[in-house]
Coordinates of C-alpha atoms in Angstrom, one line a residue:
M1 CA 0.0 0.0 0.0
T2 CA 2.8 2.4 0.9
K3 CA 4.5 1.8 -2.5
Q4 CA 1.2 2.5 -4.3
I5 CA 0.9 5.8 -2.4
E6 CA 4.4 6.7 -3.4
V7 CA 3.8 5.9 -7.0
L8 CA 0.5 8.0 -6.9
K9 CA 2.4 10.9 -5.3
H10 CA 5.1 10.9 -8.0
T11 CA 2.5 10.6 -10.7
I12 CA 0.6 13.6 -9.4
N13 CA 3.8 15.7 -9.1
I14 CA 4.7 15.0 -12.7
L15 CA 1.2 15.6 -14.0
A16 CA 1.1 18.9 -12.1
A17 CA 4.2 20.1 -14.0
V18 CA 2.7 18.9 -17.3
L19 CA -0.5 20.8 -16.5
F20 CA 1.3 24.0 -15.6
G21 CA 3.4 23.8 -18.8
A22 CA 0.3 23.1 -20.9
V23 CA -1.6 26.1 -19.3
A24 CA 1.4 28.4 -20.1
F25 CA 1.5 27.2 -23.8
V26 CA -2.3 27.6 -24.2
F27 CA -2.6 31.1 -22.8
I28 CA 0.5 32.4 -24.6
A29 CA -0.5 30.8 -27.9
Y30 CA -4.0 32.3 -27.7
G31 CA -2.5 35.6 -26.8
L32 CA -0.2 35.5 -29.8
A33 CA -3.2 34.5 -32.0
Y34 CA -4.6 38.1 -31.7
K35 CA -1.4 39.3 -33.5
S36 CA -1.8 42.6 -31.8
L37 CA 1.7 43.8 -32.6
P38 CA 3.5 43.9 -35.9
F39 CA 6.4 41.8 -34.6
I40 CA 3.9 39.1 -33.5
Y41 CA 2.0 39.3 -36.8
E42 CA 5.2 38.8 -38.8
H43 CA 6.6 36.0 -36.7
F44 CA 3.5 34.3 -35.4
S45 CA 4.3 30.7 -36.4
L46 CA 7.9 31.0 -35.1
L47 CA 6.7 32.4 -31.8
V48 CA 4.1 29.6 -31.3
I49 CA 6.8 27.0 -32.1
L50 CA 9.2 28.6 -29.6
T51 CA 6.5 28.7 -27.0
A52 CA 5.8 25.0 -27.5
V53 CA 9.5 24.1 -27.3
F54 CA 10.0 26.2 -24.2
S55 CA 7.1 24.6 -22.4
A56 CA 8.3 21.1 -23.4
L57 CA 11.8 21.9 -22.3
M58 CA 10.6 23.2 -18.9
I59 CA 8.4 20.1 -18.4
G60 CA 11.2 17.8 -19.5
A61 CA 13.7 19.5 -17.2
Y62 CA 11.3 19.1 -14.3
I63 CA 10.8 15.4 -14.9
V64 CA 14.6 14.8 -15.2
F65 CA 15.4 16.7 -12.0
Y66 CA 12.5 15.1 -10.2
L67 CA 13.7 11.6 -11.1
M68 CA 17.2 12.6 -10.1
K69 CA 15.8 13.8 -6.8
K70 CA 17.3 17.3 -7.2
Q71 CA 14.7 18.8 -5.0
S72 CA 15.8 22.5 -5.2
L73 CA 16.0 22.4 -9.0
Y74 CA 12.7 20.7 -9.8
R75 CA 10.9 22.9 -7.2
L76 CA 12.5 26.0 -8.8
I77 CA 11.3 24.9 -12.3
L78 CA 7.8 24.3 -10.9
C79 CA 7.7 27.9 -9.5
A80 CA 9.0 29.2 -12.8
L81 CA 6.2 27.4 -14.6
I82 CA 3.6 28.9 -12.3
F83 CA 5.2 32.3 -12.9
V84 CA 5.0 31.8 -16.7
D85 CA 1.4 30.8 -16.3
I86 CA 0.6 34.1 -14.6
C87 CA 2.5 36.0 -17.3
G88 CA 0.7 34.0 -20.0
I89 CA -2.7 34.9 -18.5
V90 CA -1.7 38.5 -18.3
F91 CA -0.4 38.5 -21.9
F92 CA -3.6 36.8 -23.1
T93 CA -5.8 39.4 -21.2
I94 CA -4.0 42.5 -22.5
S95 CA -4.0 41.0 -26.0
A96 CA -7.7 40.2 -26.0
T97 CA -8.6 43.6 -24.7
G98 CA -6.3 45.4 -27.0
I99 CA -4.4 47.2 -24.2
I100 CA -1.1 45.7 -25.5
T101 CA -1.2 48.0 -28.5
K102 CA -1.4 51.0 -26.3
I103 CA 1.0 50.4 -23.4
N104 CA 4.1 51.7 -25.2
S105 CA 2.5 54.7 -26.8
I106 CA 1.8 57.8 -24.7
Q107 CA -0.8 59.1 -27.2
A108 CA -2.6 55.7 -27.6
L109 CA -2.7 55.2 -23.9
R110 CA -4.0 58.7 -23.3
D111 CA -6.8 58.2 -25.9
Y112 CA -7.7 54.9 -24.4
I113 CA -8.1 56.3 -20.9
A114 CA -9.8 59.5 -22.1
Q115 CA -12.6 57.6 -23.8
F116 CA -14.0 56.5 -20.4
G117 CA -15.0 60.1 -19.6
N118 CA -15.8 60.7 -15.9
M119 CA -14.4 57.2 -15.1
A120 CA -11.0 58.2 -16.6
V121 CA -9.5 59.2 -13.2
F122 CA -10.5 55.9 -11.6
L123 CA -9.2 54.0 -14.6
F124 CA -5.9 55.8 -14.5
I125 CA -5.4 55.1 -10.8
L126 CA -6.3 51.4 -11.4
F127 CA -3.9 51.3 -14.4
C128 CA -1.1 52.7 -12.2
F129 CA -1.9 50.1 -9.5
L130 CA -1.9 47.2 -12.0
Q131 CA 1.3 48.6 -13.6
V132 CA 3.1 47.8 -10.4
I133 CA 1.5 44.3 -9.9
V134 CA 1.1 42.7 -13.3
L135 CA 1.2 45.0 -16.4
P136 CA 4.5 45.2 -18.3
V137 CA 4.1 48.9 -18.7
P138 CA 7.0 51.4 -18.3
G139 CA 6.0 53.7 -15.5
S140 CA 7.2 56.8 -17.5
V141 CA 4.6 56.0 -20.2
A142 CA 1.8 55.8 -17.7
V143 CA 2.8 59.0 -16.0
A144 CA 3.4 60.8 -19.3
A145 CA -0.1 59.8 -20.4
G146 CA -1.5 61.1 -17.1
V147 CA 0.3 64.4 -17.6
A148 CA -1.3 64.8 -21.0
L149 CA -4.7 63.9 -19.6
F150 CA -4.8 65.7 -16.2
G151 CA -1.8 68.0 -16.1
P152 CA 1.3 67.5 -13.9
L153 CA -0.3 68.2 -10.5
K154 CA -3.4 66.0 -10.8
C155 CA -1.3 63.3 -12.5
T156 CA 1.1 63.4 -9.6
I157 CA -1.8 62.8 -7.1
Y158 CA -3.5 60.1 -9.1
S159 CA -0.4 58.1 -10.1
F160 CA 1.0 58.4 -6.6
I161 CA -2.2 56.8 -5.1
G162 CA -2.2 54.0 -7.7
I163 CA 1.6 53.3 -7.5
V164 CA 1.9 53.4 -3.7
S165 CA -1.1 51.1 -3.2
G166 CA 0.3 48.7 -5.8
S167 CA 3.7 48.8 -4.2
I168 CA 2.3 47.9 -0.8
V169 CA 0.4 45.0 -2.3
A170 CA 3.5 43.8 -4.1
F171 CA 5.5 44.0 -0.8
A172 CA 2.8 42.0 0.9
V173 CA 2.9 39.3 -1.8
G174 CA 6.7 39.1 -1.4
R175 CA 6.4 39.0 2.4
W176 CA 3.5 36.4 2.7
I177 CA 3.9 34.3 -0.5
G178 CA 7.5 34.9 -1.7
Y179 CA 9.1 33.8 1.5
K180 CA 7.2 30.6 1.6
A181 CA 8.0 29.9 -2.0
V182 CA 11.7 30.5 -1.6
K183 CA 11.7 28.5 1.7
W184 CA 10.0 25.6 -0.1
I185 CA 12.7 25.7 -2.8
V186 CA 15.9 26.1 -0.9
G187 CA 14.9 25.2 2.7
Q188 CA 14.2 27.5 5.6
D189 CA 17.6 27.1 7.2
T190 CA 19.4 28.2 4.0
L191 CA 17.0 31.1 3.4
D192 CA 17.2 32.4 6.9
K193 CA 21.0 32.1 6.9
W194 CA 21.3 34.3 3.8
L195 CA 18.7 36.8 5.0
Q196 CA 20.6 37.1 8.3
K197 CA 23.8 37.9 6.3
L198 CA 22.1 40.6 4.3
K199 CA 20.3 42.0 7.3
G200 CA 21.0 45.7 7.8
K201 CA 22.5 46.3 4.3
D202 CA 19.3 45.6 2.5
Y203 CA 17.6 48.7 4.0
L204 CA 20.1 51.1 2.4
I205 CA 20.7 49.3 -0.9
L206 CA 17.0 48.8 -1.6
S207 CA 16.1 52.4 -0.6
I208 CA 18.7 53.8 -3.0
M209 CA 17.5 51.4 -5.7
F210 CA 14.0 52.6 -5.3
L211 CA 15.1 56.2 -5.5
L212 CA 17.2 55.9 -8.6
P213 CA 15.3 55.5 -12.0
M214 CA 17.5 52.9 -13.5
F215 CA 16.0 50.0 -11.5
P216 CA 12.7 48.2 -11.9
D217 CA 10.9 49.6 -8.8
D218 CA 8.0 47.2 -9.3
V219 CA 10.1 44.1 -9.1
L220 CA 12.0 45.6 -6.1
C221 CA 8.7 45.8 -4.1
F222 CA 8.5 42.0 -4.3
V223 CA 12.2 41.6 -3.4
A224 CA 11.8 44.0 -0.5
G225 CA 9.1 41.7 0.9
L226 CA 11.7 38.9 1.0
S227 CA 14.2 41.1 2.9
S228 CA 14.4 42.0 6.6
M229 CA 12.8 45.3 5.9
T230 CA 9.9 46.0 8.3
W231 CA 6.4 47.1 7.3
P232 CA 6.7 50.6 8.8
Y233 CA 10.1 51.3 7.2
F234 CA 8.9 50.1 3.8
I235 CA 5.7 52.2 3.9
V236 CA 7.6 55.4 4.9
M237 CA 10.4 54.7 2.4
I238 CA 8.0 53.9 -0.5
I239 CA 6.0 57.0 0.1
I240 CA 9.1 59.2 0.0
T241 CA 10.8 57.5 -2.9
R242 CA 7.6 57.2 -5.0
L243 CA 6.7 60.8 -4.3
I244 CA 10.1 62.0 -5.5
S245 CA 10.0 59.8 -8.6
V246 CA 6.4 60.7 -9.6
V247 CA 6.9 64.4 -9.0
T248 CA 10.2 64.4 -10.9
T249 CA 8.7 62.5 -13.9
S250 CA 5.4 64.5 -14.0
Y251 CA 7.1 67.9 -14.0
S252 CA 10.2 67.0 -16.1
I253 CA 8.1 65.8 -19.0
G254 CA 7.9 68.7 -21.5
L255 CA 10.5 70.7 -19.6
I256 CA 13.5 68.7 -20.8
P257 CA 12.8 67.8 -24.4
F258 CA 14.3 64.8 -26.3
N259 CA 14.4 66.6 -29.7
T260 CA 17.0 69.2 -28.9
W261 CA 20.7 68.8 -28.4
W262 CA 20.7 70.5 -25.0
G263 CA 17.7 68.4 -23.9
I264 CA 19.5 65.2 -24.9
L265 CA 22.7 66.5 -23.2
I266 CA 20.8 67.1 -19.9
W267 CA 19.3 63.6 -20.0
I268 CA 22.7 62.1 -20.6
V269 CA 24.2 64.0 -17.7
L270 CA 21.4 63.0 -15.4
A271 CA 21.8 59.3 -16.4
A272 CA 25.5 59.5 -15.7
L273 CA 24.9 61.1 -12.3
V274 CA 22.4 58.2 -11.5
V275 CA 25.0 55.6 -12.5
A276 CA 27.7 57.3 -10.5
S277 CA 25.5 57.7 -7.5
F278 CA 24.6 54.0 -7.4
W279 CA 28.3 53.0 -7.9
I280 CA 29.3 55.2 -4.9
V281 CA 26.5 53.7 -2.8
C282 CA 27.5 50.1 -3.7
K283 CA 31.2 50.7 -3.1
Y284 CA 30.8 52.5 0.2
S285 CA 27.5 51.0 1.4
D286 CA 28.9 49.9 4.8
K287 CA 30.4 53.3 5.6
I288 CA 27.3 55.1 4.5
D289 CA 25.1 52.8 6.5
N290 CA 27.2 53.3 9.6
F291 CA 27.3 57.0 9.1
I292 CA 23.5 57.2 8.8
K293 CA 22.9 55.0 11.8
T294 CA 25.4 57.0 13.9
K295 CA 23.8 60.3 12.9
L296 CA 20.3 59.0 13.6
K297 CA 21.6 57.4 16.9
L298 CA 20.4 54.0 15.7
K299 CA 23.7 52.4 16.6
R300 CA 24.4 51.4 20.2

């Protein structure tokens, strides 16, 4: 009886991976079938084949590592398949609704939101919220569309509400789900050991990364949920950093043009300053962290 239960358990585990791989293929393939973008239209058959090959390889790798009893590897692949499923569902949704054709165009996104009339404000806030959680939309595009619709002041308020609320939800997902997922993959002892090693440094590094525009803030919210960062610190930090980034983006659009030599020069200088600032922070993170803690009397 025990052997039969073991066989059933292994069968269910393998079938689960096959199911997740099949779901990923189906949603991505149906999303591609809308041929919403010129690139998809021109390479539709190739993209479907690549999707099928990718799904098959992921399933095959899972089965191989499962049979080899490489627990961390096959669990990692299973989590990756679940993540691809979520991405596939999002891709199918934005393809079916036509949003995918608008997310990289400021004018198209503005027209799409404006057509909802009095509901445009609510839709824009919801769009900014989803942009943090699931939508692959550059934040600058959403804010630029908001500026064109509502002006810089109202855009700052609306996008701030949507982005901060989305950031808090993303942090909660990282804290409540992400930790359990990573613990399931690598083991609690290993995870806690590495989190302990990073404890203290993650506050400064993550805060700076949120402030600088060259990093994916949305992904960092999930990562912060896995760190030792506390809820109060994250909320205060995200309010300050998001406010700075939203205000800067809202009021810089139109003031620093991309179609003049001096505008391009200013953007290049700003980008160089951002890179230099992050390099300095990374290189002297311990000294900066100790200095801040000493000045704020956080160090005993």
